[in-house]
Amino acid sequence: MNRCDLAMVVMVFLFAAMPAHAYGDPSGGTLFQVLLPALAGLWAMWMIFANAVRKKLSLLYRRLRGAESEEPMA
């Protein structure tokens, strides 16, 4: 399973976990029930793509400083 497949699985579970209520709960219980799966989904997406994001930011910082990159440009 590649990263795109993992991302799709996380998004499906994220949207499936959001409850649909016909009224607003003033105590905030519904808000917590909606935001916690959203936070879990965002954290899962970060864990899947964290290395790629770090690598891109590192390459960007090296370019901005004018240092040569260690990876050959394709």
PDB file of N, CA and C in Angstrom:
ATOM      1  N   MET A   1       0.855  -1.167   0.000  1.00  0.00           N
ATOM      2  CA  MET A   1       0.000   0.000   0.000  1.00  0.00           C
ATOM      3  C   MET A   1       0.906   1.236   0.000  1.00  0.00           C
ATOM      4  N   ASN A   2       0.716   2.122  -0.958  1.00  0.00           N
ATOM      5  CA  ASN A   2       1.553   3.320  -1.029  1.00  0.00           C
ATOM      6  C   ASN A   2       0.926   4.462  -0.240  1.00  0.00           C
ATOM      7  N   ARG A   3       1.598   5.601  -0.252  1.00  0.00           N
ATOM      8  CA  ARG A   3       1.146   6.723   0.580  1.00  0.00           C
ATOM      9  C   ARG A   3      -0.192   7.289   0.135  1.00  0.00           C
ATOM     10  N   CYS A   4      -0.437   7.326  -1.162  1.00  0.00           N
ATOM     11  CA  CYS A   4      -1.719   7.850  -1.639  1.00  0.00           C
ATOM     12  C   CYS A   4      -2.870   6.961  -1.181  1.00  0.00           C
ATOM     13  N   ASP A   5      -2.659   5.646  -1.223  1.00  0.00           N
ATOM     14  CA  ASP A   5      -3.699   4.731  -0.736  1.00  0.00           C
ATOM     15  C   ASP A   5      -3.947   4.933   0.752  1.00  0.00           C
ATOM     16  N   LEU A   6      -2.869   5.111   1.522  1.00  0.00           N
ATOM     17  CA  LEU A   6      -3.025   5.358   2.958  1.00  0.00           C
ATOM     18  C   LEU A   6      -3.780   6.664   3.208  1.00  0.00           C
ATOM     19  N   ALA A   7      -3.457   7.687   2.440  1.00  0.00           N
ATOM     20  CA  ALA A   7      -4.143   8.970   2.599  1.00  0.00           C
ATOM     21  C   ALA A   7      -5.627   8.830   2.295  1.00  0.00           C
ATOM     22  N   MET A   8      -5.966   8.077   1.271  1.00  0.00           N
ATOM     23  CA  MET A   8      -7.377   7.880   0.934  1.00  0.00           C
ATOM     24  C   MET A   8      -8.104   7.114   2.042  1.00  0.00           C
ATOM     25  N   VAL A   9      -7.463   6.109   2.605  1.00  0.00           N
ATOM     26  CA  VAL A   9      -8.073   5.346   3.703  1.00  0.00           C
ATOM     27  C   VAL A   9      -8.308   6.255   4.906  1.00  0.00           C
ATOM     28  N   VAL A  10      -7.333   7.099   5.226  1.00  0.00           N
ATOM     29  CA  VAL A  10      -7.487   8.015   6.355  1.00  0.00           C
ATOM     30  C   VAL A  10      -8.633   8.990   6.097  1.00  0.00           C
ATOM     31  N   MET A  11      -8.732   9.517   4.887  1.00  0.00           N
ATOM     32  CA  MET A  11      -9.820  10.456   4.582  1.00  0.00           C
ATOM     33  C   MET A  11     -11.186   9.786   4.654  1.00  0.00           C
ATOM     34  N   VAL A  12     -11.281   8.537   4.181  1.00  0.00           N
ATOM     35  CA  VAL A  12     -12.558   7.815   4.256  1.00  0.00           C
ATOM     36  C   VAL A  12     -12.965   7.621   5.711  1.00  0.00           C
ATOM     37  N   PHE A  13     -12.023   7.186   6.559  1.00  0.00           N
ATOM     38  CA  PHE A  13     -12.343   6.993   7.968  1.00  0.00           C
ATOM     39  C   PHE A  13     -12.647   8.316   8.657  1.00  0.00           C
ATOM     40  N   LEU A  14     -11.989   9.383   8.245  1.00  0.00           N
ATOM     41  CA  LEU A  14     -12.253  10.694   8.828  1.00  0.00           C
ATOM     42  C   LEU A  14     -13.678  11.138   8.544  1.00  0.00           C
ATOM     43  N   PHE A  15     -14.093  11.020   7.286  1.00  0.00           N
ATOM     44  CA  PHE A  15     -15.441  11.456   6.936  1.00  0.00           C
ATOM     45  C   PHE A  15     -16.503  10.507   7.470  1.00  0.00           C
ATOM     46  N   ALA A  16     -16.186   9.226   7.615  1.00  0.00           N
ATOM     47  CA  ALA A  16     -17.147   8.272   8.151  1.00  0.00           C
ATOM     48  C   ALA A  16     -17.329   8.462   9.654  1.00  0.00           C
ATOM     49  N   ALA A  17     -16.314   9.001  10.338  1.00  0.00           N
ATOM     50  CA  ALA A  17     -16.387   9.147  11.789  1.00  0.00           C
ATOM     51  C   ALA A  17     -17.132  10.407  12.220  1.00  0.00           C
ATOM     52  N   MET A  18     -17.365  11.340  11.320  1.00  0.00           N
ATOM     53  CA  MET A  18     -18.046  12.575  11.701  1.00  0.00           C
ATOM     54  C   MET A  18     -19.548  12.316  11.859  1.00  0.00           C
ATOM     55  N   PRO A  19     -20.071  12.560  13.038  1.00  0.00           N
ATOM     56  CA  PRO A  19     -21.512  12.344  13.244  1.00  0.00           C
ATOM     57  C   PRO A  19     -22.336  13.471  12.631  1.00  0.00           C
ATOM     58  N   ALA A  20     -23.522  13.129  12.191  1.00  0.00           N
ATOM     59  CA  ALA A  20     -24.432  14.126  11.636  1.00  0.00           C
ATOM     60  C   ALA A  20     -25.581  14.310  12.626  1.00  0.00           C
ATOM     61  N   HIS A  21     -25.647  15.490  13.243  1.00  0.00           N
ATOM     62  CA  HIS A  21     -26.701  15.770  14.211  1.00  0.00           C
ATOM     63  C   HIS A  21     -27.619  16.856  13.654  1.00  0.00           C
ATOM     64  N   ALA A  22     -28.892  16.737  13.966  1.00  0.00           N
ATOM     65  CA  ALA A  22     -29.867  17.685  13.452  1.00  0.00           C
ATOM     66  C   ALA A  22     -29.994  18.910  14.344  1.00  0.00           C
ATOM     67  N   TYR A  23     -29.315  18.943  15.464  1.00  0.00           N
ATOM     68  CA  TYR A  23     -29.411  20.081  16.369  1.00  0.00           C
ATOM     69  C   TYR A  23     -28.031  20.414  16.907  1.00  0.00           C
ATOM     70  N   GLY A  24     -27.891  21.614  17.419  1.00  0.00           N
ATOM     71  CA  GLY A  24     -26.627  22.016  18.021  1.00  0.00           C
ATOM     72  C   GLY A  24     -26.644  21.738  19.509  1.00  0.00           C
ATOM     73  N   ASP A  25     -25.603  21.152  20.024  1.00  0.00           N
ATOM     74  CA  ASP A  25     -25.495  20.842  21.441  1.00  0.00           C
ATOM     75  C   ASP A  25     -24.757  21.988  22.132  1.00  0.00           C
ATOM     76  N   PRO A  26     -25.432  22.744  22.986  1.00  0.00           N
ATOM     77  CA  PRO A  26     -24.782  23.898  23.597  1.00  0.00           C
ATOM     78  C   PRO A  26     -23.679  23.535  24.592  1.00  0.00           C
ATOM     79  N   SER A  27     -23.621  22.287  25.025  1.00  0.00           N
ATOM     80  CA  SER A  27     -22.604  21.918  26.008  1.00  0.00           C
ATOM     81  C   SER A  27     -21.239  21.677  25.367  1.00  0.00           C
ATOM     82  N   GLY A  28     -21.169  21.566  24.070  1.00  0.00           N
ATOM     83  CA  GLY A  28     -19.907  21.342  23.395  1.00  0.00           C
ATOM     84  C   GLY A  28     -19.581  19.877  23.192  1.00  0.00           C
ATOM     85  N   GLY A  29     -20.432  18.990  23.624  1.00  0.00           N
ATOM     86  CA  GLY A  29     -20.181  17.555  23.452  1.00  0.00           C
ATOM     87  C   GLY A  29     -20.139  17.157  21.990  1.00  0.00           C
ATOM     88  N   THR A  30     -21.023  17.706  21.200  1.00  0.00           N
ATOM     89  CA  THR A  30     -21.038  17.412  19.768  1.00  0.00           C
ATOM     90  C   THR A  30     -19.808  17.988  19.091  1.00  0.00           C
ATOM     91  N   LEU A  31     -19.425  19.180  19.505  1.00  0.00           N
ATOM     92  CA  LEU A  31     -18.235  19.803  18.933  1.00  0.00           C
ATOM     93  C   LEU A  31     -17.010  18.929  19.176  1.00  0.00           C
ATOM     94  N   PHE A  32     -16.884  18.411  20.364  1.00  0.00           N
ATOM     95  CA  PHE A  32     -15.761  17.520  20.683  1.00  0.00           C
ATOM     96  C   PHE A  32     -15.822  16.256  19.842  1.00  0.00           C
ATOM     97  N   GLN A  33     -17.014  15.688  19.664  1.00  0.00           N
ATOM     98  CA  GLN A  33     -17.169  14.466  18.883  1.00  0.00           C
ATOM     99  C   GLN A  33     -16.816  14.683  17.417  1.00  0.00           C
ATOM    100  N   VAL A  34     -16.990  15.884  16.913  1.00  0.00           N
ATOM    101  CA  VAL A  34     -16.668  16.184  15.522  1.00  0.00           C
ATOM    102  C   VAL A  34     -15.199  16.546  15.373  1.00  0.00           C
ATOM    103  N   LEU A  35     -14.664  17.341  16.290  1.00  0.00           N
ATOM    104  CA  LEU A  35     -13.302  17.824  16.140  1.00  0.00           C
ATOM    105  C   LEU A  35     -12.242  16.772  16.474  1.00  0.00           C
ATOM    106  N   LEU A  36     -12.523  15.863  17.379  1.00  0.00           N
ATOM    107  CA  LEU A  36     -11.525  14.853  17.722  1.00  0.00           C
ATOM    108  C   LEU A  36     -11.203  13.934  16.543  1.00  0.00           C
ATOM    109  N   PRO A  37     -12.186  13.393  15.805  1.00  0.00           N
ATOM    110  CA  PRO A  37     -11.825  12.608  14.610  1.00  0.00           C
ATOM    111  C   PRO A  37     -11.123  13.456  13.548  1.00  0.00           C
ATOM    112  N   ALA A  38     -11.495  14.725  13.438  1.00  0.00           N
ATOM    113  CA  ALA A  38     -10.815  15.596  12.479  1.00  0.00           C
ATOM    114  C   ALA A  38      -9.351  15.778  12.877  1.00  0.00           C
ATOM    115  N   LEU A  39      -9.098  15.987  14.160  1.00  0.00           N
ATOM    116  CA  LEU A  39      -7.727  16.118  14.642  1.00  0.00           C
ATOM    117  C   LEU A  39      -6.956  14.815  14.436  1.00  0.00           C
ATOM    118  N   ALA A  40      -7.593  13.697  14.688  1.00  0.00           N
ATOM    119  CA  ALA A  40      -6.941  12.406  14.474  1.00  0.00           C
ATOM    120  C   ALA A  40      -6.611  12.202  12.996  1.00  0.00           C
ATOM    121  N   GLY A  41      -7.507  12.611  12.124  1.00  0.00           N
ATOM    122  CA  GLY A  41      -7.246  12.493  10.690  1.00  0.00           C
ATOM    123  C   GLY A  41      -6.101  13.383  10.246  1.00  0.00           C
ATOM    124  N   LEU A  42      -6.057  14.607  10.759  1.00  0.00           N
ATOM    125  CA  LEU A  42      -4.953  15.504  10.421  1.00  0.00           C
ATOM    126  C   LEU A  42      -3.627  14.960  10.937  1.00  0.00           C
ATOM    127  N   TRP A  43      -3.634  14.414  12.134  1.00  0.00           N
ATOM    128  CA  TRP A  43      -2.414  13.837  12.690  1.00  0.00           C
ATOM    129  C   TRP A  43      -1.969  12.630  11.859  1.00  0.00           C
ATOM    130  N   ALA A  44      -2.907  11.808  11.424  1.00  0.00           N
ATOM    131  CA  ALA A  44      -2.560  10.656  10.593  1.00  0.00           C
ATOM    132  C   ALA A  44      -1.972  11.110   9.259  1.00  0.00           C
ATOM    133  N   MET A  45      -2.546  12.148   8.657  1.00  0.00           N
ATOM    134  CA  MET A  45      -2.004  12.670   7.402  1.00  0.00           C
ATOM    135  C   MET A  45      -0.593  13.214   7.625  1.00  0.00           C
ATOM    136  N   TRP A  46      -0.362  13.899   8.747  1.00  0.00           N
ATOM    137  CA  TRP A  46       0.970  14.413   9.041  1.00  0.00           C
ATOM    138  C   TRP A  46       1.959  13.256   9.191  1.00  0.00           C
ATOM    139  N   MET A  47       1.560  12.194   9.884  1.00  0.00           N
ATOM    140  CA  MET A  47       2.460  11.070  10.081  1.00  0.00           C
ATOM    141  C   MET A  47       2.791  10.375   8.762  1.00  0.00           C
ATOM    142  N   ILE A  48       1.850  10.364   7.830  1.00  0.00           N
ATOM    143  CA  ILE A  48       2.084   9.734   6.536  1.00  0.00           C
ATOM    144  C   ILE A  48       3.054  10.570   5.695  1.00  0.00           C
ATOM    145  N   PHE A  49       2.856  11.893   5.675  1.00  0.00           N
ATOM    146  CA  PHE A  49       3.618  12.751   4.779  1.00  0.00           C
ATOM    147  C   PHE A  49       4.717  13.563   5.461  1.00  0.00           C
ATOM    148  N   ALA A  50       5.016  13.304   6.723  1.00  0.00           N
ATOM    149  CA  ALA A  50       5.962  14.135   7.468  1.00  0.00           C
ATOM    150  C   ALA A  50       7.364  14.103   6.862  1.00  0.00           C
ATOM    151  N   ASN A  51       7.846  12.935   6.488  1.00  0.00           N
ATOM    152  CA  ASN A  51       9.200  12.858   5.936  1.00  0.00           C
ATOM    153  C   ASN A  51       9.316  13.616   4.621  1.00  0.00           C
ATOM    154  N   ALA A  52       8.310  13.524   3.777  1.00  0.00           N
ATOM    155  CA  ALA A  52       8.348  14.239   2.501  1.00  0.00           C
ATOM    156  C   ALA A  52       8.319  15.749   2.731  1.00  0.00           C
ATOM    157  N   VAL A  53       7.511  16.201   3.693  1.00  0.00           N
ATOM    158  CA  VAL A  53       7.440  17.632   3.984  1.00  0.00           C
ATOM    159  C   VAL A  53       8.768  18.126   4.536  1.00  0.00           C
ATOM    160  N   ARG A  54       9.349  17.377   5.453  1.00  0.00           N
ATOM    161  CA  ARG A  54      10.643  17.771   6.017  1.00  0.00           C
ATOM    162  C   ARG A  54      11.731  17.819   4.957  1.00  0.00           C
ATOM    163  N   LYS A  55      11.727  16.844   4.061  1.00  0.00           N
ATOM    164  CA  LYS A  55      12.737  16.803   3.007  1.00  0.00           C
ATOM    165  C   LYS A  55      12.593  18.011   2.076  1.00  0.00           C
ATOM    166  N   LYS A  56      11.365  18.346   1.701  1.00  0.00           N
ATOM    167  CA  LYS A  56      11.132  19.497   0.820  1.00  0.00           C
ATOM    168  C   LYS A  56      11.525  20.802   1.504  1.00  0.00           C
ATOM    169  N   LEU A  57      11.188  20.949   2.790  1.00  0.00           N
ATOM    170  CA  LEU A  57      11.557  22.172   3.506  1.00  0.00           C
ATOM    171  C   LEU A  57      13.069  22.280   3.661  1.00  0.00           C
ATOM    172  N   SER A  58      13.741  21.163   3.911  1.00  0.00           N
ATOM    173  CA  SER A  58      15.185  21.183   4.026  1.00  0.00           C
ATOM    174  C   SER A  58      15.827  21.598   2.704  1.00  0.00           C
ATOM    175  N   LEU A  59      15.322  21.064   1.604  1.00  0.00           N
ATOM    176  CA  LEU A  59      15.836  21.435   0.289  1.00  0.00           C
ATOM    177  C   LEU A  59      15.584  22.909   0.004  1.00  0.00           C
ATOM    178  N   LEU A  60      14.410  23.412   0.380  1.00  0.00           N
ATOM    179  CA  LEU A  60      14.091  24.826   0.185  1.00  0.00           C
ATOM    180  C   LEU A  60      15.024  25.721   1.000  1.00  0.00           C
ATOM    181  N   TYR A  61      15.265  25.368   2.257  1.00  0.00           N
ATOM    182  CA  TYR A  61      16.170  26.163   3.096  1.00  0.00           C
ATOM    183  C   TYR A  61      17.590  26.171   2.534  1.00  0.00           C
ATOM    184  N   ARG A  62      18.041  25.003   2.038  1.00  0.00           N
ATOM    185  CA  ARG A  62      19.384  24.943   1.450  1.00  0.00           C
ATOM    186  C   ARG A  62      19.475  25.826   0.216  1.00  0.00           C
ATOM    187  N   ARG A  63      18.435  25.831  -0.597  1.00  0.00           N
ATOM    188  CA  ARG A  63      18.439  26.678  -1.794  1.00  0.00           C
ATOM    189  C   ARG A  63      18.427  28.149  -1.428  1.00  0.00           C
ATOM    190  N   LEU A  64      17.653  28.503  -0.406  1.00  0.00           N
ATOM    191  CA  LEU A  64      17.595  29.904   0.008  1.00  0.00           C
ATOM    192  C   LEU A  64      18.931  30.380   0.571  1.00  0.00           C
ATOM    193  N   ARG A  65      19.652  29.499   1.256  1.00  0.00           N
ATOM    194  CA  ARG A  65      20.965  29.855   1.784  1.00  0.00           C
ATOM    195  C   ARG A  65      22.038  29.837   0.716  1.00  0.00           C
ATOM    196  N   GLY A  66      21.774  29.213  -0.406  1.00  0.00           N
ATOM    197  CA  GLY A  66      22.731  29.135  -1.488  1.00  0.00           C
ATOM    198  C   GLY A  66      23.652  27.947  -1.418  1.00  0.00           C
ATOM    199  N   ALA A  67      23.369  27.015  -0.521  1.00  0.00           N
ATOM    200  CA  ALA A  67      24.187  25.810  -0.395  1.00  0.00           C
ATOM    201  C   ALA A  67      23.782  24.808  -1.472  1.00  0.00           C
ATOM    202  N   GLU A  68      24.728  24.002  -1.873  1.00  0.00           N
ATOM    203  CA  GLU A  68      24.451  22.969  -2.865  1.00  0.00           C
ATOM    204  C   GLU A  68      23.645  21.845  -2.224  1.00  0.00           C
ATOM    205  N   SER A  69      22.675  21.308  -2.947  1.00  0.00           N
ATOM    206  CA  SER A  69      21.888  20.217  -2.416  1.00  0.00           C
ATOM    207  C   SER A  69      22.649  18.905  -2.601  1.00  0.00           C
ATOM    208  N   GLU A  70      22.396  17.956  -1.705  1.00  0.00           N
ATOM    209  CA  GLU A  70      23.062  16.673  -1.762  1.00  0.00           C
ATOM    210  C   GLU A  70      22.401  15.766  -2.783  1.00  0.00           C
ATOM    211  N   GLU A  71      21.141  16.038  -3.088  1.00  0.00           N
ATOM    212  CA  GLU A  71      20.403  15.199  -4.028  1.00  0.00           C
ATOM    213  C   GLU A  71      20.547  15.770  -5.432  1.00  0.00           C
ATOM    214  N   PRO A  72      20.786  14.902  -6.412  1.00  0.00           N
ATOM    215  CA  PRO A  72      20.886  15.398  -7.786  1.00  0.00           C
ATOM    216  C   PRO A  72      19.525  15.842  -8.290  1.00  0.00           C
ATOM    217  N   MET A  73      19.501  16.897  -9.033  1.00  0.00           N
ATOM    218  CA  MET A  73      18.250  17.391  -9.605  1.00  0.00           C
ATOM    219  C   MET A  73      17.858  16.517 -10.792  1.00  0.00           C
ATOM    220  N   ALA A  74      16.608  16.113 -10.855  1.00  0.00           N
ATOM    221  CA  ALA A  74      16.149  15.242 -11.940  1.00  0.00           C
ATOM    222  C   ALA A  74      15.649  16.045 -13.109  1.00  0.00           C
TER     223      ALA A  74
END
